[in-house]
GROMACS .gro file of N, CA and C in nm:
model
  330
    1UNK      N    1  -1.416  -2.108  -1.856
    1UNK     CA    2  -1.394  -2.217  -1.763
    1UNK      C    3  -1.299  -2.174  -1.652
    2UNK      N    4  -1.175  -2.099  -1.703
    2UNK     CA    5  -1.083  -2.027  -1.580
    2UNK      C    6  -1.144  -1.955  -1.484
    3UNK      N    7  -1.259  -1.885  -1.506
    3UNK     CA    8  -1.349  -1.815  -1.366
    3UNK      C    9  -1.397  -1.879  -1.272
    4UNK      N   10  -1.480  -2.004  -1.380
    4UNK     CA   11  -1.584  -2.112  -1.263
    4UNK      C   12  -1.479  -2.180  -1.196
    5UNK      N   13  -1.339  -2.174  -1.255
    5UNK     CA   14  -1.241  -2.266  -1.150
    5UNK      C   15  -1.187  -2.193  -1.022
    6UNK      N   16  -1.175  -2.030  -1.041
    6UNK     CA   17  -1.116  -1.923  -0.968
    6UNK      C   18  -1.234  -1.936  -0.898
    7UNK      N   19  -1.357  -1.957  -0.921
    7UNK     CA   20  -1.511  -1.969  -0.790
    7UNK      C   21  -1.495  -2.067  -0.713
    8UNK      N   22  -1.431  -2.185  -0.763
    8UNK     CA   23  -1.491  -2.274  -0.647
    8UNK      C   24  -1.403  -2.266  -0.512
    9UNK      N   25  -1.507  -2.327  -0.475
    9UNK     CA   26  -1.457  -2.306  -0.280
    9UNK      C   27  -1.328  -2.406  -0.269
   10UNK      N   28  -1.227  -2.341  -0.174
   10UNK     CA   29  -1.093  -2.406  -0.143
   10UNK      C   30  -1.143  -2.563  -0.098
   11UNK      N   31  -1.260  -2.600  -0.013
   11UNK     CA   32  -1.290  -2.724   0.001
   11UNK      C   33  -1.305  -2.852  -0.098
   12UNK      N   34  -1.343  -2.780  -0.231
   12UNK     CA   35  -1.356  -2.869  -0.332
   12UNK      C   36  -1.231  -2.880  -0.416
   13UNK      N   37  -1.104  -2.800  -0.363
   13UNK     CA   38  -0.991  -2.833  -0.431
   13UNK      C   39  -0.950  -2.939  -0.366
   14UNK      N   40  -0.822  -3.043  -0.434
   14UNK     CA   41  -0.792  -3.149  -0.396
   14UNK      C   42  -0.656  -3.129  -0.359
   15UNK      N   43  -0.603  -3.162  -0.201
   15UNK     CA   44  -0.514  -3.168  -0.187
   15UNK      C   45  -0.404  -3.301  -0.112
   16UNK      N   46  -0.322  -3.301  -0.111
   16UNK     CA   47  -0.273  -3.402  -0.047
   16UNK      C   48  -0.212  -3.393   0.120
   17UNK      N   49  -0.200  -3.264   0.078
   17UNK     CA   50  -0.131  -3.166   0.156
   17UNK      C   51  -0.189  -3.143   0.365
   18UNK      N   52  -0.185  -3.212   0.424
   18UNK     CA   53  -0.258  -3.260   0.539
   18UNK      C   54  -0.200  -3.114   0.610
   19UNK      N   55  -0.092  -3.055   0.605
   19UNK     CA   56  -0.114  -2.925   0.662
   19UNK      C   57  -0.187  -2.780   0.583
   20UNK      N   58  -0.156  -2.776   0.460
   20UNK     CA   59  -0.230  -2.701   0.425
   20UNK      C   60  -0.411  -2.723   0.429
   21UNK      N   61  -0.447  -2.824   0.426
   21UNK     CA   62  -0.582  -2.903   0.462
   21UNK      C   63  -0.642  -2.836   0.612
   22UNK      N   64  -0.494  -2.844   0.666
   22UNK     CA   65  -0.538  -2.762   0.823
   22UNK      C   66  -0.557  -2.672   0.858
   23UNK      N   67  -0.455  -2.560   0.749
   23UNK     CA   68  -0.467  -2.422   0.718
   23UNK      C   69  -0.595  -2.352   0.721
   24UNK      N   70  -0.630  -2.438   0.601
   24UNK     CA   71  -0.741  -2.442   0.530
   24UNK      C   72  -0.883  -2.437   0.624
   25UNK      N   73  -0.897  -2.526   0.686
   25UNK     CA   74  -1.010  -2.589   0.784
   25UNK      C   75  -0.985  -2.438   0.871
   26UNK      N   76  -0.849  -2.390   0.945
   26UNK     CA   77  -0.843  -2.349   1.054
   26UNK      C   78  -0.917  -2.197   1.016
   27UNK      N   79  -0.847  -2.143   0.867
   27UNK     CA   80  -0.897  -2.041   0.826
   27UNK      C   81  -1.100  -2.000   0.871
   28UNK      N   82  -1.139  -2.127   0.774
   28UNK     CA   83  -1.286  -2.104   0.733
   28UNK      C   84  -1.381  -2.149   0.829
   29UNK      N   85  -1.304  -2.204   0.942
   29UNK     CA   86  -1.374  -2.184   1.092
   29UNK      C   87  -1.375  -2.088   1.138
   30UNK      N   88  -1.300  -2.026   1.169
   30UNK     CA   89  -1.229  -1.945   1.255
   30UNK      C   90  -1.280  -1.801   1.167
   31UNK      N   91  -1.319  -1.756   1.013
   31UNK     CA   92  -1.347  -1.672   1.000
   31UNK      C   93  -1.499  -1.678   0.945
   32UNK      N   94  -1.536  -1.824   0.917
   32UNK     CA   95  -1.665  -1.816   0.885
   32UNK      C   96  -1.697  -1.795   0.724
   33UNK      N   97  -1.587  -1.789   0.659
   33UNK     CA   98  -1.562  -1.791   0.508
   33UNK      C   99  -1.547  -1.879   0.458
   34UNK      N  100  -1.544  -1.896   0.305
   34UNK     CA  101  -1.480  -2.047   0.251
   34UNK      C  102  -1.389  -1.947   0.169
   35UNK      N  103  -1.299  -2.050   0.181
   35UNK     CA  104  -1.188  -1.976   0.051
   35UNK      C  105  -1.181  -2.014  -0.050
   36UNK      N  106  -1.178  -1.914  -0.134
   36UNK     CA  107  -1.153  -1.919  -0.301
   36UNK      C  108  -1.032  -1.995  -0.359
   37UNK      N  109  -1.036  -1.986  -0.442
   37UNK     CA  110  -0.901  -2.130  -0.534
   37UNK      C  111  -0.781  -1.995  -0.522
   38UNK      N  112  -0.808  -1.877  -0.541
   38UNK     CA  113  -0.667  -1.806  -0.548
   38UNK      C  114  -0.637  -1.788  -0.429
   39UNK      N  115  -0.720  -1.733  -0.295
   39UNK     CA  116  -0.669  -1.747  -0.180
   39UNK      C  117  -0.574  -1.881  -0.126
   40UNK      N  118  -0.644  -2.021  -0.166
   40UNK     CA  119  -0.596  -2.119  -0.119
   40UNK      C  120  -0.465  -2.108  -0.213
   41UNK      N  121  -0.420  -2.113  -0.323
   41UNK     CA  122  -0.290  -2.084  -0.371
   41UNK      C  123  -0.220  -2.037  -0.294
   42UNK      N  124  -0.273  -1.918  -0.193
   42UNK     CA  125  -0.177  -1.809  -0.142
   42UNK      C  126  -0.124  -1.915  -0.003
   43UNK      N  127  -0.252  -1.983   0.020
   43UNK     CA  128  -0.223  -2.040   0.171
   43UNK      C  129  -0.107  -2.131   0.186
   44UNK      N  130  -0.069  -2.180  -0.008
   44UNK     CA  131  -0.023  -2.313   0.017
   44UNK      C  132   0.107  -2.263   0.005
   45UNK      N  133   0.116  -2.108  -0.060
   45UNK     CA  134   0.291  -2.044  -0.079
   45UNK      C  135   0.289  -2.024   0.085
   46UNK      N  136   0.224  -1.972   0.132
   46UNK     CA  137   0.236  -1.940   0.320
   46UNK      C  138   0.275  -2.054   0.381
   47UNK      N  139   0.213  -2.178   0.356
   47UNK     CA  140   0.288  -2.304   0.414
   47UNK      C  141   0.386  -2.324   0.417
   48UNK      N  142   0.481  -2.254   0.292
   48UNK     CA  143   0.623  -2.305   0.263
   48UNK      C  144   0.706  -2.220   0.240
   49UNK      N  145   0.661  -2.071   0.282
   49UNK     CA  146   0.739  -1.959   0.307
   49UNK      C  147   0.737  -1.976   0.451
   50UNK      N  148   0.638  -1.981   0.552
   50UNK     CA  149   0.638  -1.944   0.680
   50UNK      C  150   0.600  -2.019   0.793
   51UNK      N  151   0.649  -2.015   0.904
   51UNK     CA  152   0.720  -2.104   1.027
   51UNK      C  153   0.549  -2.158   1.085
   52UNK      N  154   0.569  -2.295   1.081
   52UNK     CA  155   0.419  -2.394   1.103
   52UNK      C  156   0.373  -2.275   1.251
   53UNK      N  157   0.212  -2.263   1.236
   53UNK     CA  158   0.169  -2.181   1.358
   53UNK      C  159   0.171  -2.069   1.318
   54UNK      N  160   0.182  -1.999   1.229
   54UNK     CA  161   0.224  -1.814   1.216
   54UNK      C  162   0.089  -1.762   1.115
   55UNK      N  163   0.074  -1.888   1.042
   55UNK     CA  164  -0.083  -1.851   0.944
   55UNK      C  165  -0.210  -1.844   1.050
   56UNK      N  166  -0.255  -1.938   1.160
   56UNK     CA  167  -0.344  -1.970   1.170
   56UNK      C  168  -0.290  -1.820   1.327
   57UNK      N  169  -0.200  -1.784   1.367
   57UNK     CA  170  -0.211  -1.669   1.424
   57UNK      C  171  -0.263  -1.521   1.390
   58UNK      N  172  -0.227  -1.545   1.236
   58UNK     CA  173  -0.236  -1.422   1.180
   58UNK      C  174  -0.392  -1.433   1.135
   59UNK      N  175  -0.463  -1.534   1.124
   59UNK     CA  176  -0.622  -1.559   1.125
   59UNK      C  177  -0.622  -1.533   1.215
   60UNK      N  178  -0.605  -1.537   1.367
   60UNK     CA  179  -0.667  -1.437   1.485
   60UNK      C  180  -0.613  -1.333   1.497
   61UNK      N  181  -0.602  -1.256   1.433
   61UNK     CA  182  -0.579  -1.116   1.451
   61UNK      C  183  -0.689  -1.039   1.383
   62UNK      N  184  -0.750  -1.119   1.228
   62UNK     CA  185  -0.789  -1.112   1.175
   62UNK      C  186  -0.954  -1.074   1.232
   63UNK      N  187  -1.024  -1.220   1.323
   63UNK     CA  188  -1.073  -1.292   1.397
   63UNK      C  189  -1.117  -1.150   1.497
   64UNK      N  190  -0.970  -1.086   1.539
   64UNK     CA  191  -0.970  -1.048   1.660
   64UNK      C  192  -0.983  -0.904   1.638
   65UNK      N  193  -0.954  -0.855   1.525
   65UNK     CA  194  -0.928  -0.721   1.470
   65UNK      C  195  -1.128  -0.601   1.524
   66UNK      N  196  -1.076  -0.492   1.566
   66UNK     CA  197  -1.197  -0.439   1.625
   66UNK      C  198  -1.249  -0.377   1.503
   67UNK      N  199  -1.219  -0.392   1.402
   67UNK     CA  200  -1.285  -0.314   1.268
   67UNK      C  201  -1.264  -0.412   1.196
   68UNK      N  202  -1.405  -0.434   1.083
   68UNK     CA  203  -1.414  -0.567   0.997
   68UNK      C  204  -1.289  -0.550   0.868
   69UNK      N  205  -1.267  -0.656   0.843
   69UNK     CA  206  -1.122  -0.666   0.753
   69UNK      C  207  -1.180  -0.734   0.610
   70UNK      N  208  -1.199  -0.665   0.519
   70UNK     CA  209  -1.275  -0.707   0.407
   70UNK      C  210  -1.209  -0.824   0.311
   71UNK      N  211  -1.114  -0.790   0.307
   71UNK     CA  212  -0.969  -0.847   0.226
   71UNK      C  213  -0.882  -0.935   0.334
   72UNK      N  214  -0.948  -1.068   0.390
   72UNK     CA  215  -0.875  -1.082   0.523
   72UNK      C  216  -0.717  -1.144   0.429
   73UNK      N  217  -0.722  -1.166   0.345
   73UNK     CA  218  -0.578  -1.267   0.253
   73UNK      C  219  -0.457  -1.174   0.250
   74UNK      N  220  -0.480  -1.061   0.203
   74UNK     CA  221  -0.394  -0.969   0.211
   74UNK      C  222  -0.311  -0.917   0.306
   75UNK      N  223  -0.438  -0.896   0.425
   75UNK     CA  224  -0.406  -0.821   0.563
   75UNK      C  225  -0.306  -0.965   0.597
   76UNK      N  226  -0.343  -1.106   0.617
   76UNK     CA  227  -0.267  -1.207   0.656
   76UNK      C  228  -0.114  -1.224   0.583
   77UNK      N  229  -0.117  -1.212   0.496
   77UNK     CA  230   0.001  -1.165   0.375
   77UNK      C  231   0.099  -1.103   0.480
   78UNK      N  232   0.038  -0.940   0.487
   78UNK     CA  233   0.127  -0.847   0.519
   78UNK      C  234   0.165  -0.916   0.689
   79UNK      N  235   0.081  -0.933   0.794
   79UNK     CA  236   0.112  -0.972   0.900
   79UNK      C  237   0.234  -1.085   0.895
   80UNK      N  238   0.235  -1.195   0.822
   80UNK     CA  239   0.313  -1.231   0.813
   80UNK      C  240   0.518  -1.225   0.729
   81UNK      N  241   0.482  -1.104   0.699
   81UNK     CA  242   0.578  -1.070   0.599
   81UNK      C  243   0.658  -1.004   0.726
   82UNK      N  244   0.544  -0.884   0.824
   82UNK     CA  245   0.587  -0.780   0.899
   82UNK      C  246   0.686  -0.899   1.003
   83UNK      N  247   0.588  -1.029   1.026
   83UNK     CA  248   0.667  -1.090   1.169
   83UNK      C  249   0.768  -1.193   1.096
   84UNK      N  250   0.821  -1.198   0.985
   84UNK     CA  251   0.937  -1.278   0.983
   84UNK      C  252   1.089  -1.172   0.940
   85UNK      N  253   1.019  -1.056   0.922
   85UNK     CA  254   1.135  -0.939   0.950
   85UNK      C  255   1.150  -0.905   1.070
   86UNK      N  256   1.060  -0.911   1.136
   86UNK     CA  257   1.071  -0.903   1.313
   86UNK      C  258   1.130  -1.012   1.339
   87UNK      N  259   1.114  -1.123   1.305
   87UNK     CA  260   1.230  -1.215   1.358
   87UNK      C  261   1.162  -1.356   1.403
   88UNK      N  262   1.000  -1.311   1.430
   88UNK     CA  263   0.895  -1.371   1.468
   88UNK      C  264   0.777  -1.338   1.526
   89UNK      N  265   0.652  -1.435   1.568
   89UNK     CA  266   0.519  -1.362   1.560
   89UNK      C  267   0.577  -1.265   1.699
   90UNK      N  268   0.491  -1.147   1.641
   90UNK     CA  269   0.463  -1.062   1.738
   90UNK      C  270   0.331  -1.082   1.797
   91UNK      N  271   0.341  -1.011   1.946
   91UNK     CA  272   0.253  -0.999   2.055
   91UNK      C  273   0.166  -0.847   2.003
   92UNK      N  274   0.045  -0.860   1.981
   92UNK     CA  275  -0.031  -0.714   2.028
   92UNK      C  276  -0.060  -0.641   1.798
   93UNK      N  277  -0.077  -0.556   1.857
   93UNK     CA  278  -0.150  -0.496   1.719
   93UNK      C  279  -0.062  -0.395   1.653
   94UNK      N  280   0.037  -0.363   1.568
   94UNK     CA  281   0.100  -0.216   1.548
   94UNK      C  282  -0.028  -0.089   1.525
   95UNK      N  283   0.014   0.015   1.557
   95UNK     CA  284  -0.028   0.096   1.577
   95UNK      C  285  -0.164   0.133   1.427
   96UNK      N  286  -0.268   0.087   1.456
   96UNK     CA  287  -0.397   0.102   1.305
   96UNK      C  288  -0.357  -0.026   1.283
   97UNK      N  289  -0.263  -0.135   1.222
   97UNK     CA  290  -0.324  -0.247   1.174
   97UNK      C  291  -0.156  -0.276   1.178
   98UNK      N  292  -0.193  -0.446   1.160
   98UNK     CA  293  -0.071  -0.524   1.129
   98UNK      C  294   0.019  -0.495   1.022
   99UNK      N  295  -0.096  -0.479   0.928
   99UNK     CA  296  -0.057  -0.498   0.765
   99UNK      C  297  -0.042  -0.373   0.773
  100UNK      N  298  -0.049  -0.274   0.802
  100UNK     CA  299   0.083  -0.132   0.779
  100UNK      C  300   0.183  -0.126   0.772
  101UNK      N  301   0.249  -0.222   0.824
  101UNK     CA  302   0.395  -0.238   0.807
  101UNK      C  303   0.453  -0.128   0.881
  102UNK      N  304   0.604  -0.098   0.918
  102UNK     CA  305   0.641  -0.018   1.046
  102UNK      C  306   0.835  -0.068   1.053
  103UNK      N  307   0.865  -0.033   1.160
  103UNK     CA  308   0.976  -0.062   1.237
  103UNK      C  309   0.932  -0.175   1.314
  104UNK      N  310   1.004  -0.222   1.368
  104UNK     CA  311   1.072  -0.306   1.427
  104UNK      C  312   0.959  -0.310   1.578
  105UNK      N  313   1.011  -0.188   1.609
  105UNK     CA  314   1.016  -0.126   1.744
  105UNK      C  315   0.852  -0.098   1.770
  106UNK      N  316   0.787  -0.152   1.682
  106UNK     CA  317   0.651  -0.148   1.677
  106UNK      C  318   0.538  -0.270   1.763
  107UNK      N  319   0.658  -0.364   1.760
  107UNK     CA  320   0.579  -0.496   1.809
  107UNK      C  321   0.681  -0.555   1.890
  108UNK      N  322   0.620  -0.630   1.971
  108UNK     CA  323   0.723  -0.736   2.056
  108UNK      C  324   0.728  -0.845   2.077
  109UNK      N  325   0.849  -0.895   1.983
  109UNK     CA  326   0.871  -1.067   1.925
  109UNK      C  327   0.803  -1.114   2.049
  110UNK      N  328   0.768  -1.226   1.997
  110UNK     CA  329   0.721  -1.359   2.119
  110UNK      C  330   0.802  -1.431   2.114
   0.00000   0.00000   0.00000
């Protein structure tokens, strides 16, 4: 029963949650996916680790990225980890990918 629950689509989970709901929506437009019950877990720790606006940026990078991103949850993970040690979202791509992680001096806060 724990698998068929880890299958279903983030849409058929129930939330109350009107921003993660938005997350949610903004994600599976914007990439054309539905998300899984463990992704949406991840979305809802991202809601409340990180600054409203910084998830649905890091979906366009994703969106925007010139090589397909198989694992887009992860890559969004790391993008956001990289820009709240930067201080905030960064402008532009680090050098091969977001989610490489780097210095500082790699990106330029917005």
């Amino acid at each position: 029963a724990r698998g068929k629950e880890a299958e279903k689509p983030r849409s058929e989970i129930k939330t109350d949650d009107i921003k993660v709901a938005s997350m949610v929506a903004y994600y599976e437009k914007a990439t054309g996916r539905a998300l899984g019950h463990m992704d949406g877990v991840r979305v809802v720790e991202f809601a409340d680790e990180y600054e409203h606006g910084w998830f649905e940026k890091a979906v366009d990078e994703v969106v925007a990225s010139p090589e397909p991103i198989n694992a887009p949850m992860p890559y969004i993970g790391k993008c956001l980890e990289n820009w709240k040690a930067a201080g905030g979202v960064t402008k532009g791509r680090k050098k091969g990918s977001a989610a490489a992680g780097g210095g500082d001096d790699d990106y330029e806060p917005v």
